[in-house]
XYZ file of C-alpha atoms in Angstrom:
614
model
C -101.467 7.752 -18.270
C -98.837 10.091 -19.509
C -95.040 9.368 -19.640
C -93.418 12.350 -21.352
C -89.830 12.369 -21.611
C -86.763 14.470 -21.536
C -86.732 17.366 -23.917
C -89.251 20.333 -23.439
C -86.554 22.939 -23.562
C -87.361 23.498 -27.374
C -91.211 22.594 -26.742
C -92.964 24.039 -29.884
C -96.495 25.422 -30.086
C -99.483 24.197 -32.198
C -97.843 22.867 -35.135
C -94.912 24.820 -34.294
C -91.808 25.745 -36.231
C -92.761 24.624 -39.674
C -95.811 22.520 -38.696
C -98.756 24.599 -39.391
C -102.526 24.482 -39.809
C -103.637 23.150 -43.283
C -100.152 22.797 -44.386
C -99.605 26.471 -45.014
C -96.222 27.791 -43.447
C -96.506 31.018 -41.924
C -93.660 33.511 -42.879
C -91.313 34.326 -40.039
C -92.155 38.073 -40.651
C -95.898 37.434 -39.820
C -94.992 35.784 -36.365
C -94.465 39.249 -34.519
C -97.697 40.546 -35.763
C -100.284 38.524 -33.853
C -103.514 40.578 -33.882
C -105.309 38.984 -30.831
C -102.790 39.129 -28.114
C -102.481 42.735 -27.396
C -103.127 43.409 -23.903
C -103.352 39.742 -23.052
C -101.741 38.673 -19.671
C -99.510 36.269 -21.674
C -98.618 38.905 -24.427
C -94.879 39.376 -23.770
C -94.336 35.567 -23.583
C -96.273 34.840 -26.708
C -94.363 37.276 -28.657
C -91.018 36.275 -27.689
C -91.921 32.676 -28.364
C -93.207 33.919 -31.605
C -89.970 35.963 -32.701
C -87.774 32.976 -31.699
C -90.056 30.841 -34.028
C -90.857 28.528 -31.297
C -94.618 28.954 -31.715
C -96.851 30.042 -34.665
C -100.045 31.758 -35.200
C -102.724 30.990 -37.668
C -102.878 32.221 -41.466
C -105.220 35.115 -40.350
C -102.657 36.336 -38.228
C -104.407 35.362 -34.982
C -103.011 33.460 -32.088
C -106.277 32.424 -30.353
C -104.481 32.636 -26.831
C -107.404 31.422 -24.931
C -108.156 28.329 -27.253
C -107.532 24.737 -26.019
C -104.830 22.445 -27.436
C -105.388 18.675 -28.195
C -103.290 15.615 -28.000
C -102.264 15.588 -31.634
C -101.258 19.320 -31.475
C -99.271 18.507 -28.404
C -97.488 15.568 -30.190
C -96.548 17.991 -33.023
C -95.016 20.390 -30.701
C -92.749 17.841 -29.125
C -91.903 16.107 -32.312
C -90.911 19.352 -34.096
C -88.286 19.999 -31.748
C -87.281 16.608 -30.677
C -87.593 14.516 -33.943
C -83.909 13.477 -33.527
C -84.502 12.090 -29.959
C -83.379 8.500 -29.359
C -86.304 5.929 -29.282
C -86.806 4.400 -25.921
C -89.451 1.754 -27.046
C -91.005 0.180 -30.105
C -94.432 0.109 -31.337
C -96.686 3.130 -31.966
C -99.606 2.163 -34.063
C -102.957 3.435 -32.565
C -106.248 2.358 -33.752
C -107.639 5.966 -33.703
C -104.694 7.443 -35.657
C -104.838 6.386 -39.322
C -101.747 6.711 -41.641
C -103.203 9.662 -43.335
C -103.803 11.696 -40.114
C -102.060 14.950 -40.248
C -100.160 14.267 -37.148
C -99.731 10.481 -37.401
C -95.860 10.861 -37.905
C -95.552 13.214 -34.758
C -97.668 11.038 -32.678
C -95.662 7.953 -33.634
C -92.346 9.892 -32.901
C -93.395 11.328 -29.792
C -94.584 7.787 -28.447
C -91.414 6.002 -29.505
C -89.230 8.797 -27.887
C -91.109 8.355 -24.683
C -92.719 11.905 -24.473
C -96.259 10.715 -24.978
C -98.280 7.608 -24.005
C -101.519 6.153 -25.308
C -104.531 4.693 -23.536
C -105.464 1.003 -22.993
C -106.576 -0.676 -26.290
C -103.908 0.958 -28.460
C -106.085 4.162 -28.295
C -104.437 7.771 -28.425
C -107.503 10.137 -28.524
C -105.769 12.592 -30.667
C -108.623 15.307 -30.584
C -108.762 15.061 -26.897
C -107.937 18.391 -25.279
C -105.322 18.446 -22.621
C -106.128 19.808 -19.170
C -103.562 21.947 -17.414
C -102.634 19.255 -14.919
C -101.558 16.988 -17.912
C -99.746 19.631 -19.670
C -97.694 20.289 -16.502
C -97.237 16.661 -15.889
C -95.824 16.372 -19.463
C -93.407 19.212 -18.849
C -92.021 17.953 -15.500
C -91.956 14.395 -16.690
C -90.213 15.307 -19.913
C -87.645 17.414 -18.346
C -87.108 14.392 -15.558
C -87.683 16.792 -12.659
C -88.003 15.179 -9.199
C -89.135 17.347 -6.348
C -86.534 17.990 -3.656
C -89.073 18.315 -0.836
C -92.349 16.329 -0.002
C -94.858 16.690 -2.944
C -97.909 17.000 -0.710
C -96.158 20.089 1.469
C -95.112 21.718 -1.829
C -98.636 21.444 -3.115
C -100.312 22.734 0.089
C -98.101 25.723 0.200
C -98.554 26.738 -3.267
C -102.174 26.122 -4.068
C -105.527 26.749 -2.498
C -106.971 23.888 -4.606
C -104.290 21.382 -3.997
C -106.966 18.823 -3.113
C -108.208 18.806 -6.747
C -105.002 17.609 -8.118
C -105.077 13.948 -9.203
C -102.919 11.501 -7.015
C -100.977 10.481 -10.312
C -99.936 13.977 -10.909
C -98.773 15.391 -7.417
C -95.106 14.554 -7.709
C -94.780 16.009 -11.174
C -96.823 19.082 -10.311
C -94.909 19.441 -7.123
C -91.471 19.373 -9.215
C -92.754 21.812 -11.731
C -93.595 24.154 -9.071
C -90.184 23.970 -7.462
C -88.686 24.790 -10.778
C -91.235 27.928 -11.021
C -92.748 26.339 -14.310
C -96.413 26.595 -12.999
C -98.159 29.861 -14.107
C -101.584 30.641 -12.720
C -103.770 33.455 -14.256
C -105.420 35.231 -12.714
C -104.910 33.887 -9.077
C -101.527 32.604 -8.610
C -102.682 30.454 -5.706
C -105.359 28.683 -7.578
C -103.900 25.764 -9.878
C -107.224 24.787 -11.579
C -105.623 21.497 -12.618
C -108.677 20.105 -14.396
C -109.325 23.039 -16.371
C -108.414 22.731 -20.093
C -104.896 24.151 -20.834
C -105.081 27.114 -23.078
C -102.612 28.100 -25.682
C -101.488 31.077 -23.693
C -101.125 28.518 -20.589
C -98.951 26.410 -22.498
C -96.977 29.174 -23.917
C -96.440 30.626 -20.513
C -95.384 27.004 -19.290
C -92.878 26.829 -22.057
C -91.568 30.323 -21.431
C -90.712 29.276 -17.883
C -89.204 26.000 -19.188
C -86.875 27.983 -21.506
C -86.088 30.599 -18.751
C -87.253 33.544 -21.143
C -86.921 36.532 -18.764
C -89.819 38.949 -18.515
C -91.869 36.466 -20.338
C -94.421 35.714 -17.814
C -95.528 38.406 -15.076
C -94.025 37.401 -11.788
C -97.348 37.631 -9.926
C -98.555 34.711 -11.828
C -95.707 32.326 -11.342
C -96.492 29.891 -8.421
C -94.213 29.674 -5.687
C -93.310 26.538 -3.409
C -92.124 28.797 -0.655
C -92.403 27.774 2.674
C -95.391 25.510 3.431
C -98.768 26.732 4.564
C -99.606 24.428 7.768
C -102.744 22.490 7.162
C -105.890 24.144 8.504
C -108.548 22.325 10.329
C -112.276 22.919 10.043
C -111.962 25.104 13.199
C -109.750 27.537 12.013
C -106.192 27.934 12.633
C -103.412 25.383 12.216
C -103.490 22.562 15.028
C -99.810 22.858 14.782
C -100.294 26.484 16.519
C -102.537 25.684 19.179
C -100.083 25.051 21.714
C -96.256 24.609 22.589
C -93.904 21.963 23.690
C -92.311 22.994 26.657
C -90.258 19.902 27.815
C -87.366 18.907 29.689
C -85.291 15.586 29.945
C -85.007 13.907 33.375
C -81.662 11.876 33.634
C -79.768 9.664 36.083
C -76.400 11.358 35.130
C -75.130 14.134 36.952
C -78.648 14.508 38.588
C -80.373 12.757 41.491
C -83.844 13.806 40.509
C -84.804 10.105 39.708
C -83.116 8.673 42.832
C -86.104 9.158 45.201
C -89.905 9.944 45.046
C -89.191 13.034 47.003
C -86.809 14.530 44.608
C -89.288 13.672 41.890
C -92.062 15.397 43.535
C -90.180 18.487 44.185
C -88.966 18.619 40.382
C -92.538 18.181 39.309
C -93.904 20.690 41.271
C -91.072 23.068 40.203
C -91.779 22.365 36.515
C -95.410 22.884 36.917
C -95.001 26.366 38.527
C -92.699 27.205 35.580
C -95.402 26.173 33.285
C -93.612 23.184 31.767
C -95.865 20.749 30.136
C -93.845 17.757 29.194
C -91.218 15.610 30.767
C -89.088 12.953 29.274
C -87.759 10.685 31.986
C -84.908 8.266 30.813
C -86.022 4.597 30.813
C -83.236 2.893 29.015
C -79.508 3.662 29.203
C -76.280 1.975 30.149
C -77.587 -1.363 29.119
C -80.321 -1.221 31.831
C -83.978 -0.076 32.382
C -84.836 2.382 35.104
C -88.046 0.595 35.928
C -88.778 -3.049 36.763
C -88.731 -4.938 33.505
C -89.176 -8.577 33.007
C -87.733 -8.097 29.329
C -84.500 -6.592 30.660
C -84.083 -9.148 33.387
C -84.316 -12.081 30.977
C -81.858 -10.419 28.780
C -79.441 -8.928 31.311
C -80.237 -10.678 34.727
C -81.079 -7.501 36.147
C -84.784 -5.981 36.054
C -83.671 -2.475 36.846
C -80.950 -0.183 37.885
C -81.394 3.722 38.647
C -77.783 4.667 39.053
C -75.199 4.291 36.208
C -71.657 2.802 36.765
C -70.482 6.410 36.823
C -71.928 6.626 40.361
C -69.215 4.372 41.987
C -70.131 5.360 45.372
C -73.644 3.971 45.128
C -74.967 0.525 45.430
C -76.167 -0.717 41.929
C -78.998 -2.411 43.508
C -80.093 0.949 45.520
C -83.857 1.616 45.591
C -84.380 -1.506 43.258
C -86.722 -3.447 45.572
C -88.369 -0.648 46.878
C -89.545 1.504 43.963
C -91.037 1.664 40.569
C -89.331 5.089 39.203
C -91.617 5.259 36.252
C -95.065 4.756 37.873
C -94.061 7.378 40.216
C -92.992 9.950 37.794
C -96.193 9.135 35.842
C -98.404 9.513 38.776
C -96.889 12.908 39.988
C -96.717 14.248 36.531
C -100.240 13.543 35.632
C -101.304 15.058 39.119
C -99.818 18.383 37.717
C -101.320 17.940 34.158
C -97.857 17.328 32.639
C -97.164 14.834 29.670
C -94.857 11.949 30.584
C -93.007 10.408 27.688
C -90.478 7.666 28.710
C -87.117 8.239 26.860
C -85.153 5.393 25.614
C -81.914 7.034 25.543
C -79.307 4.542 24.429
C -81.330 2.982 21.614
C -79.182 0.358 20.079
C -76.005 1.372 21.993
C -74.721 -0.230 25.247
C -71.592 -0.044 27.283
C -69.011 -2.581 25.964
C -68.520 -4.028 29.687
C -72.412 -4.488 30.135
C -74.212 -7.669 30.984
C -76.127 -7.233 27.626
C -73.047 -7.069 25.786
C -71.328 -9.922 27.665
C -74.683 -12.307 27.374
C -75.423 -11.650 23.855
C -72.115 -11.161 21.717
C -74.079 -12.340 18.823
C -76.249 -9.499 19.060
C -73.384 -6.988 18.489
C -72.400 -5.636 14.992
C -68.942 -4.947 13.939
C -66.730 -2.879 11.626
C -65.333 -4.185 8.454
C -62.117 -5.100 10.350
C -64.186 -7.120 12.935
C -63.974 -4.510 15.762
C -67.210 -3.732 17.803
C -66.084 -1.055 20.312
C -66.770 2.680 19.529
C -65.786 5.346 21.852
C -68.238 7.999 23.114
C -66.326 10.587 24.808
C -64.203 8.476 27.445
C -66.544 5.634 27.449
C -66.230 2.534 25.212
C -69.467 1.391 23.795
C -70.804 -1.337 21.640
C -73.934 -1.359 19.052
C -76.690 -3.972 18.993
C -77.369 -5.016 15.507
C -80.351 -3.135 14.377
C -80.880 -5.662 11.544
C -80.862 -9.068 13.776
C -84.211 -10.392 14.492
C -83.473 -10.984 18.118
C -82.243 -7.583 18.810
C -85.382 -6.218 17.093
C -87.566 -8.377 19.272
C -85.782 -7.211 22.309
C -86.175 -3.605 21.549
C -89.725 -3.852 20.641
C -90.545 -5.868 23.789
C -89.069 -3.079 25.774
C -91.363 -0.565 24.184
C -94.333 -2.756 24.507
C -93.694 -3.500 28.104
C -94.027 -0.089 29.110
C -96.937 0.903 26.699
C -98.892 -1.973 27.918
C -98.219 -1.624 31.646
C -97.770 2.217 32.233
C -100.047 4.766 31.830
C -97.743 6.814 29.514
C -98.695 9.565 27.142
C -96.030 8.662 24.718
C -92.489 7.071 24.127
C -89.520 8.928 22.903
C -86.619 7.475 20.913
C -83.327 9.087 20.659
C -80.300 9.783 18.314
C -78.797 6.364 19.284
C -81.835 4.720 17.370
C -79.555 4.086 14.531
C -76.199 2.974 13.732
C -72.709 4.535 13.164
C -72.123 4.087 9.562
C -68.877 2.275 10.018
C -70.816 -0.642 11.579
C -72.815 -3.512 9.836
C -70.182 -5.544 8.600
C -71.011 -8.515 11.026
C -71.614 -11.857 9.243
C -75.319 -11.865 9.877
C -75.765 -8.279 7.961
C -73.204 -9.157 5.495
C -75.143 -12.524 4.604
C -78.390 -10.668 4.607
C -77.102 -7.989 1.969
C -75.438 -10.637 -0.174
C -78.549 -12.547 -0.226
C -80.819 -9.420 -1.117
C -78.259 -7.823 -3.681
C -76.050 -10.668 -4.816
C -72.725 -9.282 -3.871
C -70.811 -8.209 -0.780
C -71.538 -4.580 0.634
C -69.020 -1.931 -0.159
C -65.664 -1.602 1.527
C -66.387 2.121 1.857
C -68.902 2.491 4.900
C -70.036 5.865 3.620
C -70.874 4.510 0.091
C -74.213 5.892 -0.993
C -76.112 2.558 -1.730
C -74.658 0.827 1.235
C -75.690 3.718 3.394
C -79.109 3.687 1.840
C -79.573 -0.012 2.310
C -79.022 0.002 6.129
C -80.961 3.256 6.460
C -83.934 1.516 4.752
C -83.754 -1.448 6.967
C -83.819 0.969 10.075
C -86.725 2.610 8.621
C -88.482 -0.587 8.299
C -87.929 -1.574 11.807
C -89.145 1.968 13.147
C -92.485 1.030 11.208
C -92.531 -1.981 13.270
C -91.938 -0.171 16.330
C -94.836 2.363 15.459
C -97.109 -0.654 14.933
C -96.303 -2.127 18.075
C -97.033 0.900 19.976
C -100.193 1.466 18.261
C -101.603 -1.966 18.491
C -101.385 -1.700 22.267
C -102.287 2.007 22.781
C -103.606 4.037 19.688
C -103.409 7.272 21.464
C -99.873 6.831 22.541
C -97.462 9.267 21.000
C -94.316 8.186 19.260
C -91.775 10.683 19.507
C -88.005 11.028 18.207
C -85.294 13.353 19.301
C -82.774 13.028 16.631
C -79.720 15.022 15.528
C -80.081 17.279 12.464
C -80.690 15.140 9.393
C -77.536 16.249 7.398
C -75.734 14.455 10.142
C -78.214 11.765 11.479
C -78.638 10.067 8.061
C -75.051 9.807 6.630
C -73.270 9.460 9.944
C -75.908 7.378 11.900
C -78.141 5.882 9.491
C -81.054 7.470 10.960
C -83.407 8.970 8.223
C -86.074 10.346 10.643
C -87.444 12.458 7.989
C -88.480 9.454 6.211
C -90.104 8.327 9.490
C -92.151 11.418 9.517
C -92.965 11.144 5.815
C -94.222 7.349 6.318
C -96.060 8.583 9.552
C -94.035 6.334 11.838
C -93.287 9.462 14.192
C -95.710 11.946 15.753
C -93.458 14.387 17.171
C -90.004 15.301 16.560
C -87.543 17.332 18.959
C -84.466 17.863 16.894
C -81.225 18.183 19.202
C -79.570 21.506 18.228
C -76.956 22.012 20.682
C -74.947 25.025 19.099
C -73.585 28.117 20.852
C -73.635 30.394 18.079
C -76.893 32.005 17.262
C -76.229 31.904 13.470
C -75.501 28.192 13.324
C -78.261 27.458 15.616
C -80.715 29.343 13.257
C -79.303 27.795 10.219
C -80.365 24.461 11.628
C -83.898 25.625 12.381
C -84.093 26.967 8.616
C -83.472 23.500 7.153
C -86.066 22.453 4.667
C -86.628 19.022 6.389
C -87.530 20.680 9.698
C -89.752 23.244 8.025
C -91.390 20.466 6.055
C -91.927 18.103 9.023
C -93.447 21.021 11.014
C -96.398 21.239 8.577
C -97.531 17.747 9.442
C -96.294 16.924 13.043
C -95.066 19.039 15.950
C -91.504 19.814 15.452
C -89.508 21.072 18.574
C -85.987 22.013 19.361
C -83.778 20.595 22.058
C -81.861 23.360 23.432
C -79.000 22.558 25.774
C -79.058 24.576 29.113
C -75.874 23.259 30.550
C -73.818 20.374 31.615
C -71.549 19.919 34.677
C -68.474 21.956 33.800
C -70.181 23.745 30.968
C -72.276 26.813 31.846
C -74.706 28.075 29.302
C -75.589 31.653 29.928
C -79.453 32.685 30.007
C -78.930 35.155 27.193
C -78.140 32.260 24.795
C -81.064 30.125 26.008
C -83.585 33.228 25.657
C -82.281 33.921 22.270
C -82.417 30.303 20.978
C -86.151 30.109 22.345
C -86.879 33.192 20.529
C -85.647 31.907 17.288
C -87.820 28.781 17.543
C -90.899 30.904 18.219
C -90.127 33.095 15.302
C -89.885 30.336 12.989
C -93.486 28.813 14.035
C -91.924 25.630 15.234
C -93.879 23.652 17.931
C -91.652 24.315 20.933
C -88.544 23.463 22.821
C -87.219 20.838 25.174
C -84.060 21.629 27.621
C -81.298 19.168 28.253
C -81.354 18.837 31.019
C -83.261 19.250 34.410
C -80.400 19.605 36.615
C -78.834 22.460 34.429
C -81.973 24.681 34.557
C -80.203 26.346 37.590
C -77.089 24.274 38.439
C -73.384 25.176 37.152
C -74.408 28.332 35.818
C -72.850 31.771 36.115
C -76.257 33.232 37.177
C -77.703 32.708 40.539
C -80.481 30.100 40.729
C -83.027 32.712 41.580
C -82.081 34.681 38.490
C -82.430 31.512 36.349
C -85.816 30.358 37.920
C -87.171 33.709 37.165
C -85.813 33.724 33.536
C -87.592 30.461 32.773
C -90.645 31.855 34.292
C -90.611 34.938 31.846
C -89.975 32.333 29.034
C -93.272 30.588 29.930
C -95.528 33.197 31.505
C -98.751 31.281 31.061
C -99.655 27.737 30.992
C -100.349 26.282 27.437
C -101.325 22.958 26.128
C -99.190 20.832 24.005
C -99.574 21.018 20.162
C -101.261 18.190 18.331
C -100.502 16.530 15.077
C -101.496 18.714 11.814
C -103.257 15.890 10.408
C -103.603 12.254 10.866
C -101.947 9.319 9.408
C -98.943 9.760 7.042
C -98.502 12.881 4.707
C -99.339 12.325 1.160
C -96.587 11.337 -0.977
């Protein structure tokens, strides 16, 4: 309805600054003697605005702080200060604003400069009083504020009556709240959006917009703060009714997946330590770790448990005898563990893999045509996430598991993205040119080029989510990314948008930091706090690598920091390092993990259902 434009810093009040009732201008000396604001909650603000001649009172010396404001008066306020603003549109004749209307000129000017809009049928409704929500929308829109965080989370955090805010106003009210423009008297948590705005209300909004110190008592200024988790009818937030206690099971530097006996022993141990979630790897090194018809068609091999790093082991070892995934699901469920297969490699594959050799057209490249990417000492290539055949392959892998196995969820990794230097293959460049009309930037970090590719991956993530839900509605879609400030610009993985759009239902952010202050700084990032109000957000904690011991003290401090911030839990990377390669004895490590998880708990659930409101 409203489309108020830039310029509220000089916002004037009720025929303000030379615009007065009945055409009588109030002398400046009278502005500090408003007789009906003494003791009013907005008195400091009103008097300061009056002294600055930003607002005026009435000829009888009153201000009438609790009286409403109508649209004609509002237009006069805007025009008084911004009568020299550039016009942004033509036309301004409204059938209900005759030429001799006292505010006709102001309404016409406010419309042309974009501050105000009319209603269908060229109607302006000059005498209609403005609700608080519309006044705030005007202020936020006029100042061109945009929220830095999710509107729904900000509103939920700030207002007990957020549900009453009209959909059209949510973004503007959220941005106004972030800028501390919203003033609520007497209850700072109650916006009363549809209540008529009083003259005192609008004065207080203006004081905040002008940055007038001491004008509004601080206890009435709404604060965005940290979001308040949604509270279901049953009482406490459903994001606090459990804890993720997870661990990744890998086939690198670990033999846990190499036999049913090893799996059985590991699952028994984890259950005794009160873990509740396991993430067994099912896709890495260009192979699946379960019998897969999809992989066999693409690579010639239906399954491979051991990686090429295990040179002493036969690549076909155990292939004919076992279905590792079926075993881990059966064993895990017997111990009431949640089992979520982990697609570790995502779009990445070894450069010498059969997948890469058989499908060179599936690979993307840098601008110079090179395709290999070094991960440590290993040469990798990247499947093109924008290519329809690649997308079908990935969706088919996911769908195969969701359809054929009794999984509780699936988890994607930080490799479900693309290093930003890639995307210059002929297929992607042609797609970009067709959509945008020009070649992509030669700078792989250029903002629009990064955003375009990230958005394409976002769209594909939506397809993956729909594919899962079409086959198994209760199957959880999880992602384990890097922190967003690295994941998005460096790897085009915009997992926060996935969460905002409702494409993921659990996030386990990999925060592999040794220094506690750096670790905590990652936990305190806004996107993690915001996401945690809608889906369970856990933290991936490194428990050690072969040749890199992580002391118990560090692990314990990090778990404590996660809990103190109300996050949903932790997952440890990885199973073998819970006790191996450490300076402490295995028995000491075992006892320490037992103390971390003293009693069994359930996993947390979604705070809501569906995607958060925009």
